[in-house]
Coordinates of C-alpha atoms in Angstrom, one line a residue:
M21 CA -25.1 20.1 16.5
R22 CA -23.0 17.5 18.1
N23 CA -24.2 18.3 21.5
S24 CA -27.8 18.3 20.4
V25 CA -27.5 14.8 18.8
N26 CA -25.7 13.5 22.2
K27 CA -28.6 14.7 24.3
I28 CA -31.3 13.1 21.9
L29 CA -29.2 9.7 22.2
L30 CA -28.7 10.1 25.4
V31 CA -32.3 10.5 26.2
L32 CA -33.5 7.6 23.7
V33 CA -31.0 5.5 25.4
L34 CA -32.1 6.1 28.7
G35 CA -36.0 5.6 27.6
I36 CA -35.3 2.3 26.2
S37 CA -33.8 1.3 29.6
V38 CA -36.2 2.6 31.4
I39 CA -38.9 0.6 29.3
L40 CA -36.8 -2.6 29.9
M41 CA -36.3 -1.9 33.4
D42 CA -40.1 -1.7 34.0
Y43 CA -40.6 -5.1 31.8
T44 CA -38.0 -6.8 33.8
E45 CA -39.4 -5.6 37.3
G46 CA -42.6 -6.8 36.0
F47 CA -41.2 -10.2 35.3
G48 CA -39.6 -10.3 38.5
Q49 CA -42.9 -9.4 40.3
K50 CA -44.6 -11.9 38.7
S51 CA -41.9 -14.3 39.6
R52 CA -42.0 -13.4 43.2
K53 CA -45.7 -14.3 43.3
K54 CA -45.6 -17.6 41.7
Q55 CA -42.3 -19.2 41.5
K56 CA -43.3 -22.2 39.0
K57 CA -45.1 -21.9 36.0
T58 CA -46.0 -24.2 33.4
E59 CA -45.0 -24.4 29.8
K60 CA -48.0 -23.2 28.5
E61 CA -48.1 -20.2 31.2
Q62 CA -44.7 -19.2 29.8
V63 CA -45.9 -18.9 26.3
T64 CA -48.8 -16.9 27.6
S65 CA -46.6 -14.8 29.1
I66 CA -45.0 -14.1 26.3
E67 CA -48.0 -13.6 24.1
T68 CA -49.3 -11.1 26.6
N69 CA -46.0 -8.9 26.3
P70 CA -45.2 -8.8 22.4
R71 CA -43.3 -5.7 22.7
L72 CA -40.5 -7.4 25.2
A73 CA -38.7 -9.3 22.6
E74 CA -38.6 -6.5 20.3
Q75 CA -37.1 -4.3 23.4
F76 CA -34.5 -6.7 24.1
F77 CA -33.6 -6.7 20.5
T78 CA -33.6 -2.7 20.4
E79 CA -31.4 -2.7 23.7
G80 CA -28.8 -5.3 21.8
E81 CA -28.7 -3.3 18.4
K82 CA -27.9 0.0 20.7
Y83 CA -25.3 -1.7 22.1
F84 CA -23.9 -3.5 18.8
I85 CA -23.9 0.4 17.3
L86 CA -21.7 1.3 20.3
E87 CA -19.7 -1.8 19.4
D88 CA -20.3 -3.0 23.1
F89 CA -20.6 -6.8 21.9
T90 CA -20.6 -8.6 24.8
K91 CA -23.9 -6.4 26.3
A92 CA -24.9 -6.7 22.8
R93 CA -25.2 -10.5 22.7
V94 CA -26.7 -10.8 26.3
F95 CA -30.1 -9.1 24.8
F96 CA -29.9 -10.8 21.5
E97 CA -29.8 -13.8 23.6
K98 CA -32.9 -12.9 25.6
T99 CA -34.3 -11.9 22.5
L100 CA -33.7 -15.8 21.0
E101 CA -35.3 -17.0 24.1
L102 CA -38.6 -15.5 24.0
D103 CA -38.5 -16.2 19.8
P104 CA -35.9 -18.6 19.0
D105 CA -37.4 -18.6 15.4
N106 CA -36.7 -15.1 14.6
A107 CA -34.1 -14.6 12.1
A108 CA -33.0 -11.5 12.4
V109 CA -31.8 -12.2 15.9
H110 CA -29.8 -15.2 14.7
F111 CA -28.2 -13.2 12.1
K112 CA -27.2 -10.4 14.8
I113 CA -25.6 -13.2 17.2
A114 CA -23.8 -14.8 14.0
E115 CA -22.6 -11.1 13.2
I116 CA -21.3 -10.5 16.7
S117 CA -19.6 -13.8 16.9
N118 CA -18.1 -13.6 13.3
I119 CA -16.6 -10.2 14.8
T120 CA -15.0 -11.9 17.8
D121 CA -13.9 -15.0 15.6
D122 CA -16.3 -17.4 17.3
L123 CA -16.8 -19.0 14.4
D124 CA -18.3 -22.3 15.6
N125 CA -21.1 -20.2 17.1
A126 CA -21.4 -17.7 14.6
L127 CA -21.9 -20.7 11.5
I128 CA -24.6 -22.1 13.7
H129 CA -26.6 -19.0 13.9
A130 CA -25.8 -17.8 10.6
T131 CA -27.2 -21.5 9.0
E132 CA -30.4 -21.1 11.4
A133 CA -31.1 -17.4 9.9
V134 CA -30.8 -18.7 6.3
R135 CA -33.3 -21.2 7.3
L136 CA -35.5 -19.5 8.9
Q137 CA -35.4 -16.6 6.2
E138 CA -34.4 -17.7 2.5
D139 CA -34.9 -14.3 0.7
N140 CA -32.6 -12.2 2.5
K141 CA -29.2 -11.7 0.9
Y142 CA -27.4 -10.3 3.8
Y143 CA -27.9 -13.5 5.7
Y144 CA -26.6 -15.8 2.8
L145 CA -23.0 -13.2 2.6
L146 CA -22.8 -13.8 6.3
L147 CA -22.7 -17.4 6.2
A148 CA -20.4 -17.4 3.1
E149 CA -18.0 -14.9 5.2
I150 CA -17.9 -17.3 7.9
Y151 CA -16.9 -20.4 5.5
K152 CA -14.2 -18.4 4.0
K153 CA -12.6 -17.3 7.5
R154 CA -13.1 -21.2 8.3
T155 CA -11.0 -21.4 4.6
D156 CA -14.1 -24.2 3.7
Y157 CA -14.2 -22.4 0.2
A158 CA -16.6 -25.1 -1.1
S159 CA -19.3 -24.4 1.4
A160 CA -18.8 -20.8 0.8
T161 CA -19.2 -21.3 -2.9
E162 CA -22.5 -23.3 -2.5
I163 CA -23.8 -20.7 -0.5
L164 CA -22.9 -18.1 -2.8
E165 CA -24.5 -20.2 -5.5
Q166 CA -27.8 -20.7 -3.5
L167 CA -28.0 -16.8 -2.9
T168 CA -28.0 -16.0 -6.8
Q169 CA -30.3 -18.8 -7.7
R170 CA -32.7 -17.8 -5.0
I171 CA -33.0 -14.2 -4.9
P172 CA -33.4 -12.2 -7.9
G173 CA -30.8 -9.4 -8.9
T174 CA -28.1 -10.7 -6.9
E175 CA -25.7 -11.5 -10.1
E176 CA -22.8 -9.1 -8.8
F177 CA -22.0 -11.9 -6.3
L178 CA -21.0 -14.5 -9.3
F179 CA -17.9 -12.4 -9.3
E180 CA -16.9 -13.9 -5.9
T181 CA -18.4 -17.4 -6.5
A182 CA -16.2 -17.3 -9.7
T183 CA -13.2 -16.0 -7.6
L184 CA -13.8 -18.9 -5.0
Y185 CA -14.2 -21.5 -7.8
I186 CA -10.6 -20.5 -9.0
Y187 CA -9.2 -20.8 -5.5
Q188 CA -10.4 -24.7 -5.7
N189 CA -9.3 -24.9 -9.1
K190 CA -12.8 -25.7 -10.3
L191 CA -12.1 -23.7 -13.6
D192 CA -15.0 -24.8 -15.5
D193 CA -17.4 -23.8 -12.7
A194 CA -15.3 -20.6 -12.5
L195 CA -16.3 -20.3 -16.4
R196 CA -19.8 -21.3 -16.1
C197 CA -20.2 -18.0 -13.3
Y198 CA -18.5 -16.0 -16.2
D199 CA -21.2 -16.9 -18.6
K200 CA -23.6 -16.1 -16.5
I201 CA -22.4 -12.6 -15.7
E202 CA -22.0 -12.0 -19.6
E203 CA -25.5 -12.8 -19.9
T204 CA -26.8 -10.4 -16.9
Y205 CA -24.2 -7.5 -17.9
G206 CA -22.9 -8.2 -21.2
I207 CA -19.4 -8.8 -22.6
N208 CA -16.6 -7.1 -19.7
E209 CA -13.4 -6.5 -20.4
Q210 CA -12.2 -7.8 -17.0
V211 CA -14.5 -10.9 -17.4
T212 CA -12.7 -11.5 -20.6
L213 CA -9.2 -11.2 -19.5
Q214 CA -10.4 -13.7 -16.8
K215 CA -11.5 -16.3 -18.9
Q216 CA -9.0 -16.2 -21.3
N217 CA -6.5 -16.9 -17.9
I218 CA -8.4 -19.7 -17.4
L219 CA -8.9 -21.0 -21.2
L220 CA -5.0 -20.7 -21.5
K221 CA -4.4 -22.7 -18.3
Q222 CA -6.4 -25.6 -19.8
N223 CA -4.7 -25.3 -23.3
R224 CA -8.2 -24.3 -24.9
L225 CA -6.2 -21.4 -27.5
D226 CA -9.0 -21.5 -30.1
E227 CA -11.3 -20.5 -27.2
V228 CA -9.1 -17.6 -26.0
I229 CA -9.1 -16.5 -29.4
E230 CA -12.6 -16.6 -29.8
E231 CA -12.9 -14.4 -26.5
G232 CA -10.7 -12.0 -27.8
R233 CA -12.3 -11.5 -31.0
K234 CA -15.5 -11.1 -29.1
L235 CA -14.2 -8.3 -27.2
I236 CA -12.8 -6.4 -30.0
E237 CA -16.2 -6.9 -31.9
A238 CA -18.1 -5.5 -28.5
F239 CA -15.6 -2.7 -28.2
P240 CA -14.6 -1.9 -32.0
A241 CA -12.8 1.9 -30.7
E242 CA -10.4 0.4 -27.8
P243 CA -7.0 -0.5 -29.6
Q244 CA -5.9 -2.3 -26.6
H245 CA -8.2 -5.1 -27.1
V246 CA -6.4 -5.7 -30.7
A247 CA -3.0 -5.5 -29.0
N248 CA -4.2 -8.2 -26.1
L249 CA -5.4 -10.5 -28.8
A250 CA -2.4 -10.0 -31.2
S251 CA 0.1 -10.5 -27.9
K252 CA -1.6 -14.1 -27.7
F253 CA -0.8 -14.9 -31.4
I254 CA 2.4 -13.7 -31.1
A255 CA 2.9 -15.5 -27.3
N256 CA 1.9 -18.6 -29.4
D257 CA 4.2 -18.0 -32.6
L258 CA 0.6 -17.5 -34.6
Y259 CA 2.4 -14.9 -36.7
E260 CA 0.3 -15.1 -39.9
E261 CA -3.0 -14.7 -37.6
A262 CA -1.2 -12.0 -35.9
T263 CA 0.0 -10.1 -39.0
N264 CA -3.7 -10.1 -40.3
L265 CA -5.1 -8.8 -37.1
L266 CA -2.7 -6.0 -36.7
E267 CA -2.8 -5.3 -40.6
D268 CA -6.6 -4.9 -40.4
A269 CA -6.4 -2.6 -37.2
M270 CA -4.1 -0.1 -39.4
E271 CA -6.8 1.0 -40.7
D272 CA -8.6 2.2 -37.8
F273 CA -5.7 2.9 -35.5
P274 CA -2.8 4.0 -38.0
E275 CA -0.4 5.6 -35.5
N276 CA -1.3 3.7 -32.4
P277 CA 2.3 3.1 -31.1
M278 CA 1.4 -0.2 -29.1
L279 CA 0.3 -1.6 -32.3
L280 CA 3.0 -0.7 -34.5
S281 CA 5.2 -2.2 -32.3
Q282 CA 3.4 -5.5 -32.3
L283 CA 3.4 -5.1 -35.9
A284 CA 7.1 -4.5 -36.2
E285 CA 7.5 -7.3 -34.2
V286 CA 5.6 -9.6 -36.0
Y287 CA 7.4 -8.6 -39.3
R288 CA 11.1 -8.7 -37.6
K289 CA 10.4 -12.4 -36.3
T290 CA 8.9 -13.4 -40.0
G291 CA 11.7 -12.2 -42.1
R292 CA 10.3 -9.2 -43.3
Q293 CA 13.3 -6.9 -41.7
E294 CA 13.0 -3.6 -44.0
E295 CA 9.0 -3.3 -43.5
S296 CA 9.9 -3.9 -39.5
K297 CA 12.3 -1.1 -40.0
E298 CA 10.3 1.4 -41.3
I299 CA 7.7 0.9 -38.7
V300 CA 10.1 1.5 -36.0
N301 CA 11.4 4.6 -37.9
I302 CA 7.9 5.9 -37.6
I303 CA 7.7 5.3 -34.1
F304 CA 11.5 6.6 -32.8
E305 CA 11.5 9.5 -35.1
N306 CA 8.0 10.7 -33.3
P307 CA 8.7 12.5 -30.1
D308 CA 5.3 12.3 -28.9
Y309 CA 5.3 8.8 -28.9
N310 CA 5.7 7.4 -25.4
L311 CA 9.0 6.2 -24.5
Q312 CA 8.0 3.2 -22.9
G313 CA 6.0 2.5 -26.1
K314 CA 9.5 2.3 -27.8
M315 CA 11.0 0.4 -25.0
Q316 CA 8.3 -2.3 -26.0
F317 CA 10.0 -2.9 -29.1
L318 CA 13.5 -3.2 -28.0
A319 CA 12.8 -5.6 -25.4
G320 CA 12.6 -7.9 -27.9
Y321 CA 16.6 -7.6 -28.3
F322 CA 17.1 -8.3 -24.5
G323 CA 18.3 -10.9 -23.0
R324 CA 19.7 -12.9 -26.3
E325 CA 22.5 -13.1 -28.2
L326 CA 22.9 -10.8 -31.0
S327 CA 24.6 -10.6 -34.7
E328 CA 26.8 -7.3 -35.1
T329 CA 24.0 -6.3 -37.5
E330 CA 21.3 -6.3 -34.9
K331 CA 24.1 -4.4 -32.2
E332 CA 24.3 -1.4 -34.7
Y333 CA 20.8 -1.6 -35.4
V334 CA 19.9 -1.5 -31.6
I335 CA 22.7 1.5 -31.4
E336 CA 21.2 3.2 -33.7
L337 CA 17.5 3.1 -32.4
L338 CA 19.3 4.3 -28.8
N339 CA 20.6 7.2 -30.3
K340 CA 17.1 8.1 -31.8
I341 CA 15.7 7.9 -28.4
I342 CA 18.4 10.3 -26.9
S343 CA 17.7 12.8 -29.8
H344 CA 14.3 12.7 -29.4
H345 CA 14.3 12.7 -25.7
P346 CA 17.2 14.4 -24.3
D347 CA 15.8 15.7 -21.2
D348 CA 14.1 12.4 -20.1
P349 CA 16.5 10.5 -17.0
N350 CA 14.5 7.5 -18.2
A351 CA 15.8 7.5 -21.8
Y352 CA 19.3 7.5 -20.9
A353 CA 18.4 4.8 -17.7
I354 CA 17.2 2.6 -20.5
C355 CA 19.6 3.2 -22.8
G356 CA 22.3 2.1 -20.0
D357 CA 20.2 -0.9 -19.5
L358 CA 20.5 -1.8 -23.0
Y359 CA 24.2 -0.9 -23.6
Q360 CA 24.9 -3.5 -20.7
N361 CA 22.7 -5.9 -22.3
L362 CA 25.3 -5.9 -25.6
N363 CA 28.2 -5.7 -23.1
K364 CA 29.3 -2.2 -23.6
Q365 CA 29.8 -1.5 -20.0
E366 CA 31.5 2.1 -20.6
E367 CA 28.8 3.5 -22.6
A368 CA 26.2 1.9 -19.9
R369 CA 28.1 3.8 -17.5
E370 CA 27.8 7.3 -19.4
M371 CA 24.1 6.9 -20.1
Y372 CA 23.6 6.4 -16.1
L373 CA 25.5 9.4 -15.3
I374 CA 23.9 11.6 -17.5
S375 CA 20.4 9.7 -16.4
L376 CA 21.4 10.6 -12.9
K377 CA 22.5 14.2 -13.5
L378 CA 18.9 14.7 -14.7
D379 CA 17.5 12.6 -11.6
P380 CA 19.8 11.4 -8.7
A381 CA 17.2 9.5 -7.2
N382 CA 17.4 6.4 -9.3
L383 CA 18.9 3.7 -7.0
N384 CA 19.5 0.9 -9.8
A385 CA 21.3 3.2 -12.0
W386 CA 23.7 4.2 -8.8
Q387 CA 24.4 0.6 -8.4
N388 CA 24.9 -0.3 -11.9
V389 CA 27.8 2.6 -12.0
L390 CA 29.3 1.7 -8.5
D391 CA 29.6 -1.8 -9.8
Y392 CA 31.4 -1.1 -13.1
E393 CA 33.8 1.3 -11.3
L394 CA 34.2 -1.1 -8.5
I395 CA 35.0 -3.9 -11.0
N396 CA 37.3 -1.8 -12.9
N397 CA 39.4 -0.7 -9.5
E398 CA 37.9 2.9 -10.3
Y399 CA 37.8 3.8 -6.5
D400 CA 38.0 7.6 -6.4
S401 CA 35.2 7.2 -8.6
V402 CA 33.2 4.8 -6.4
I403 CA 33.9 6.9 -3.5
V404 CA 33.0 9.8 -5.1
H405 CA 29.7 8.5 -6.5
A406 CA 29.1 6.2 -3.2
E407 CA 29.1 9.6 -1.4
H408 CA 26.9 11.4 -3.6
A409 CA 24.1 8.2 -3.8
L410 CA 23.9 8.5 -0.1
I411 CA 22.3 11.9 -0.3
Y412 CA 19.6 10.4 -1.7
F413 CA 19.4 6.9 -0.6
P414 CA 21.0 7.3 3.1
N415 CA 19.4 3.8 4.2
Q416 CA 20.8 1.7 1.3
A417 CA 23.0 -1.0 2.8
L418 CA 24.7 -1.3 -0.7
I419 CA 25.9 2.1 -1.3
Y420 CA 28.2 1.8 1.9
F421 CA 29.2 -1.7 0.9
Y422 CA 30.7 0.2 -2.3
G423 CA 32.3 2.8 -0.5
G424 CA 33.7 1.1 2.2
T425 CA 35.3 -1.2 -0.3
A426 CA 36.7 1.5 -2.2
Y427 CA 38.3 3.0 0.8
L428 CA 39.3 -0.6 2.0
S429 CA 41.6 -0.8 -1.2
Q430 CA 42.8 2.7 -1.1
N431 CA 44.2 1.1 2.6
K432 CA 42.1 4.0 4.1
Y433 CA 41.4 1.9 6.9
K434 CA 39.7 4.1 9.1
K435 CA 37.2 5.7 6.6
S436 CA 36.6 2.0 5.3
I437 CA 35.7 1.0 8.8
Q438 CA 33.5 4.1 9.6
M439 CA 31.5 3.7 6.3
L440 CA 31.2 -0.3 6.5
E441 CA 29.9 0.0 10.1
Q442 CA 27.4 2.4 9.4
G443 CA 26.0 0.1 6.3
K444 CA 25.8 -2.7 8.4
K445 CA 23.4 -1.2 10.5
Y446 CA 21.3 -1.0 7.3
A447 CA 21.7 -4.9 6.3
S448 CA 20.8 -6.5 9.5
S449 CA 17.5 -8.0 7.7
N450 CA 19.8 -9.8 4.8
L451 CA 22.3 -12.1 6.4
Q452 CA 24.1 -12.8 3.1
L453 CA 24.9 -9.0 2.7
L454 CA 25.7 -8.5 6.5
A455 CA 27.9 -11.7 6.0
L456 CA 29.8 -9.7 2.9
F457 CA 29.9 -6.4 5.5
N458 CA 31.6 -8.7 8.2
G459 CA 34.2 -10.0 5.8
Q460 CA 35.3 -6.8 4.8
L461 CA 35.4 -5.4 8.2
G462 CA 37.7 -8.2 9.1
D463 CA 40.2 -6.7 6.7
A464 CA 39.8 -3.3 7.3
Y465 CA 40.1 -4.0 11.3
N466 CA 43.1 -5.8 10.6
G467 CA 44.7 -3.0 8.3
N468 CA 44.0 -1.1 11.1
Q469 CA 45.8 -3.2 13.6
E470 CA 42.4 -3.6 15.8
Y471 CA 42.9 -7.9 15.5
D472 CA 40.2 -8.6 18.2
K473 CA 37.7 -6.7 15.9
S474 CA 38.9 -8.1 13.1
D475 CA 38.8 -11.7 14.1
K476 CA 35.3 -11.4 15.7
A477 CA 34.2 -9.8 12.2
Y478 CA 35.7 -12.7 10.5
E479 CA 34.1 -15.0 12.7
A480 CA 30.7 -13.5 12.4
A481 CA 30.9 -13.7 8.6
L482 CA 32.2 -17.7 8.8
D483 CA 29.0 -18.3 11.4
F484 CA 26.7 -17.6 8.3
D485 CA 29.2 -19.0 5.4
P486 CA 31.4 -21.2 6.7
D487 CA 32.8 -21.8 3.1
N488 CA 33.5 -18.3 2.3
D489 CA 36.4 -18.6 0.6
H490 CA 37.5 -14.8 0.7
V491 CA 37.1 -14.5 4.6
L492 CA 38.7 -18.0 4.8
N493 CA 41.9 -17.0 3.0
N494 CA 42.4 -13.7 4.8
Y495 CA 41.6 -14.6 7.8
S496 CA 43.9 -17.2 8.1
Y497 CA 46.8 -15.5 6.1
F498 CA 46.7 -12.4 8.6
L499 CA 46.5 -14.8 11.5
S500 CA 50.1 -16.3 10.0
L501 CA 51.3 -13.0 9.4
R502 CA 50.8 -12.2 13.3
K503 CA 51.9 -15.8 14.2
E504 CA 48.5 -16.1 16.3
K505 CA 45.7 -19.0 16.3
L506 CA 47.8 -21.1 13.7
D507 CA 46.2 -24.4 14.5
L508 CA 43.2 -22.6 13.3
A509 CA 44.8 -21.1 10.3
E510 CA 45.9 -24.4 8.8
K511 CA 42.5 -26.0 9.6
M512 CA 40.8 -22.8 7.6
S513 CA 43.6 -23.0 4.8
T514 CA 43.5 -26.6 4.5
K515 CA 39.7 -26.4 3.9
L516 CA 40.1 -23.7 1.7
I517 CA 42.7 -25.8 -0.8
E518 CA 40.7 -28.5 -0.5
R519 CA 37.7 -26.5 -2.2
N520 CA 40.5 -24.9 -4.8
P521 CA 43.3 -27.0 -5.2
E522 CA 44.5 -25.1 -8.1
N523 CA 44.2 -21.5 -6.9
P524 CA 47.6 -20.0 -6.6
T525 CA 46.6 -17.5 -3.9
Y526 CA 45.3 -19.9 -2.0
L527 CA 48.2 -22.6 -2.1
D528 CA 50.4 -19.4 -1.2
T529 CA 48.0 -18.9 1.8
Y530 CA 48.4 -22.3 2.7
A531 CA 52.3 -22.9 2.4
W532 CA 52.5 -19.4 4.5
V533 CA 50.6 -21.1 7.5
L534 CA 52.8 -24.4 7.1
Y535 CA 55.8 -22.1 7.1
N536 CA 54.8 -20.5 10.3
L537 CA 54.3 -23.7 11.7
G538 CA 58.0 -24.6 11.0
K539 CA 56.8 -27.2 8.4
Y540 CA 59.2 -25.8 5.5
D541 CA 59.2 -29.4 3.5
D542 CA 55.6 -29.1 3.2
A543 CA 55.3 -25.3 2.6
K544 CA 58.0 -25.7 -0.4
K545 CA 55.5 -28.3 -1.8
F546 CA 52.7 -26.0 -1.9
I547 CA 54.5 -22.8 -2.6
E548 CA 55.6 -24.4 -5.8
K549 CA 52.6 -25.4 -6.7
A550 CA 51.3 -22.2 -6.5
I551 CA 54.0 -20.9 -8.7
R552 CA 53.1 -23.8 -11.2
F553 CA 49.4 -22.5 -11.6
D554 CA 50.5 -18.7 -11.8
E555 CA 51.8 -17.7 -14.8
S556 CA 52.3 -14.2 -13.7
A557 CA 53.5 -14.9 -10.2
S558 CA 53.2 -11.6 -7.5
G559 CA 56.3 -10.4 -6.1
T560 CA 55.0 -11.6 -2.7
L561 CA 54.5 -15.1 -3.8
V562 CA 58.2 -15.6 -5.0
E563 CA 59.7 -13.8 -1.8
H564 CA 57.8 -16.3 0.1
Y565 CA 59.3 -18.8 -2.2
G566 CA 63.1 -17.6 -1.1
D567 CA 62.0 -17.6 2.6
I568 CA 61.0 -20.8 2.9
L569 CA 64.3 -22.0 0.6
F570 CA 66.3 -20.3 3.2
K571 CA 64.5 -21.8 6.1
L572 CA 65.6 -25.1 4.5
G573 CA 69.1 -24.1 4.1
D574 CA 69.2 -23.3 0.2
I575 CA 70.8 -19.7 0.6
N576 CA 71.7 -19.4 -3.1
G577 CA 68.2 -20.5 -4.3
A578 CA 66.6 -17.9 -1.7
V579 CA 68.9 -15.2 -2.9
E580 CA 67.8 -16.4 -6.7
Q581 CA 64.1 -16.0 -5.9
W582 CA 64.5 -12.8 -4.1
E583 CA 66.0 -11.4 -6.9
K584 CA 63.2 -12.3 -8.8
A585 CA 60.6 -10.9 -6.5
K586 CA 62.8 -7.8 -6.8
K587 CA 61.7 -7.3 -10.6
L588 CA 57.8 -8.0 -9.7
N589 CA 55.3 -6.0 -7.8
D590 CA 54.2 -6.4 -4.4
A591 CA 57.2 -7.5 -2.4
T592 CA 58.2 -6.4 1.3
D593 CA 60.5 -3.5 2.1
L594 CA 62.9 -5.5 3.7
L595 CA 63.7 -7.5 0.3
D596 CA 66.6 -5.4 -0.7
K597 CA 68.5 -5.9 2.7
K598 CA 67.5 -9.6 2.4
I599 CA 69.6 -9.6 -1.0
A600 CA 72.5 -7.8 0.3
D601 CA 73.1 -9.7 3.3
R602 CA 72.0 -13.1 1.9
K603 CA 69.8 -13.3 4.8
L604 CA 66.2 -13.4 6.0
Y605 CA 64.5 -10.7 7.9
E606 CA 60.9 -10.9 9.3

């Protein structure tokens, strides 16, 4: 069949070409016989060949269908030379110019097409499209207005006209278009919603409500229209109106969970707590009610401080959700979110884990679990759950970050580097996250004694965020331990304490940099300041104090501080030897 169609098309094309060649040859022979013609003779030539313009047009159409727009334009322009007042030819040239983004030429010919033939809707639509491409929405709107006024049966284009008026913030004109649409097609849900959105922007609340009532009257069997109007009442604290509307609706829709949720919310906000709870119990005790509908009510408890009574009530409702939806992973995930909102992090983690057991493809739940475990130093759990999550989300950089950080906290530097480097590849489009990866890699490479890579990672992190306190502290501290680039370490740690003048960790870092620069008096000043601000000073901090005192010749003071450090954690392995020999070992 396809071959037969192709043969027919080929014959047709060849036939048109032959006719065209015959006519062009005829013109050529005439021109050779008589080179010059008067204007009157040229017109006479066209009139005596009435089919020639049509043949050019047909040939142009052929190339247009084949999407060879260059050749099509040539034939249409030849047609226009023979018949300059042909609206269809102007339209075709405008169409080609629009397709090829020659908008100036498209505008000229589309305008002419409309002028020559005012009863063709396609000419108006093309002209409007060209104006829109030129972002001249005012002119596009004017053309569409002309279309709907001049040509009967084109009211469907009032939708686009209204949209263009909204783009131009001509809201009254948009409302006028929507009114015309309703006159033609009757009340329409989408039109009413658009009108309400506009009226809300204009603070015309009474008319918003009127539109809502019209929609309910037009579609009395549709409860969502009641819910839509009720939501407008509730959003504007018109609780009495909302109550009356919803209570009336209960006669027709007594078990609609959406309306019941709204009525319960209104009762709660107006102090009718027991009535609210009765409705909520109806909703939450029915396993056939949609889970999202139940959550619509609970959403009112998100994002605000709750009394103890309210907290107990929310937990009671959460238990009902689990009881009636025991196999729904979303039920546990939603409960996890609410427990987080109640600041019950352990309970939230348990809900998320159950949800993930039922459906492990929940990225948000994984992130919440990992975040909780990392904050609470549960590094083994972080590693197990990160590895599990990566089975389902192998391209999620943040999961690698959690796992790599957990390995780093356990001093498993090689595994940390492997996971962080892998995750870094997926963080390339997020520069802030990339900087966090580089900061952690600086720590990991330092722990693995790959100091060049460590320095490069730190510097990459500081390139993005020069004020990153974590990186400034660790980079300068590790340089001081290595006794390398001490001028850079001093510069970074100085910046650090200027930004954090009472942070004992950063003061200790600065003191230790000064110590390694041989500035013992200054080091003593800042290490004492660090101890003053640290109520539970670490063994490392106190041991550093002893080392500084030793350098200043205060041997007894040094030993005293070393003995204090021994009773604390984090001191070095050389501490016992320092105390026994009353000497400094580094």
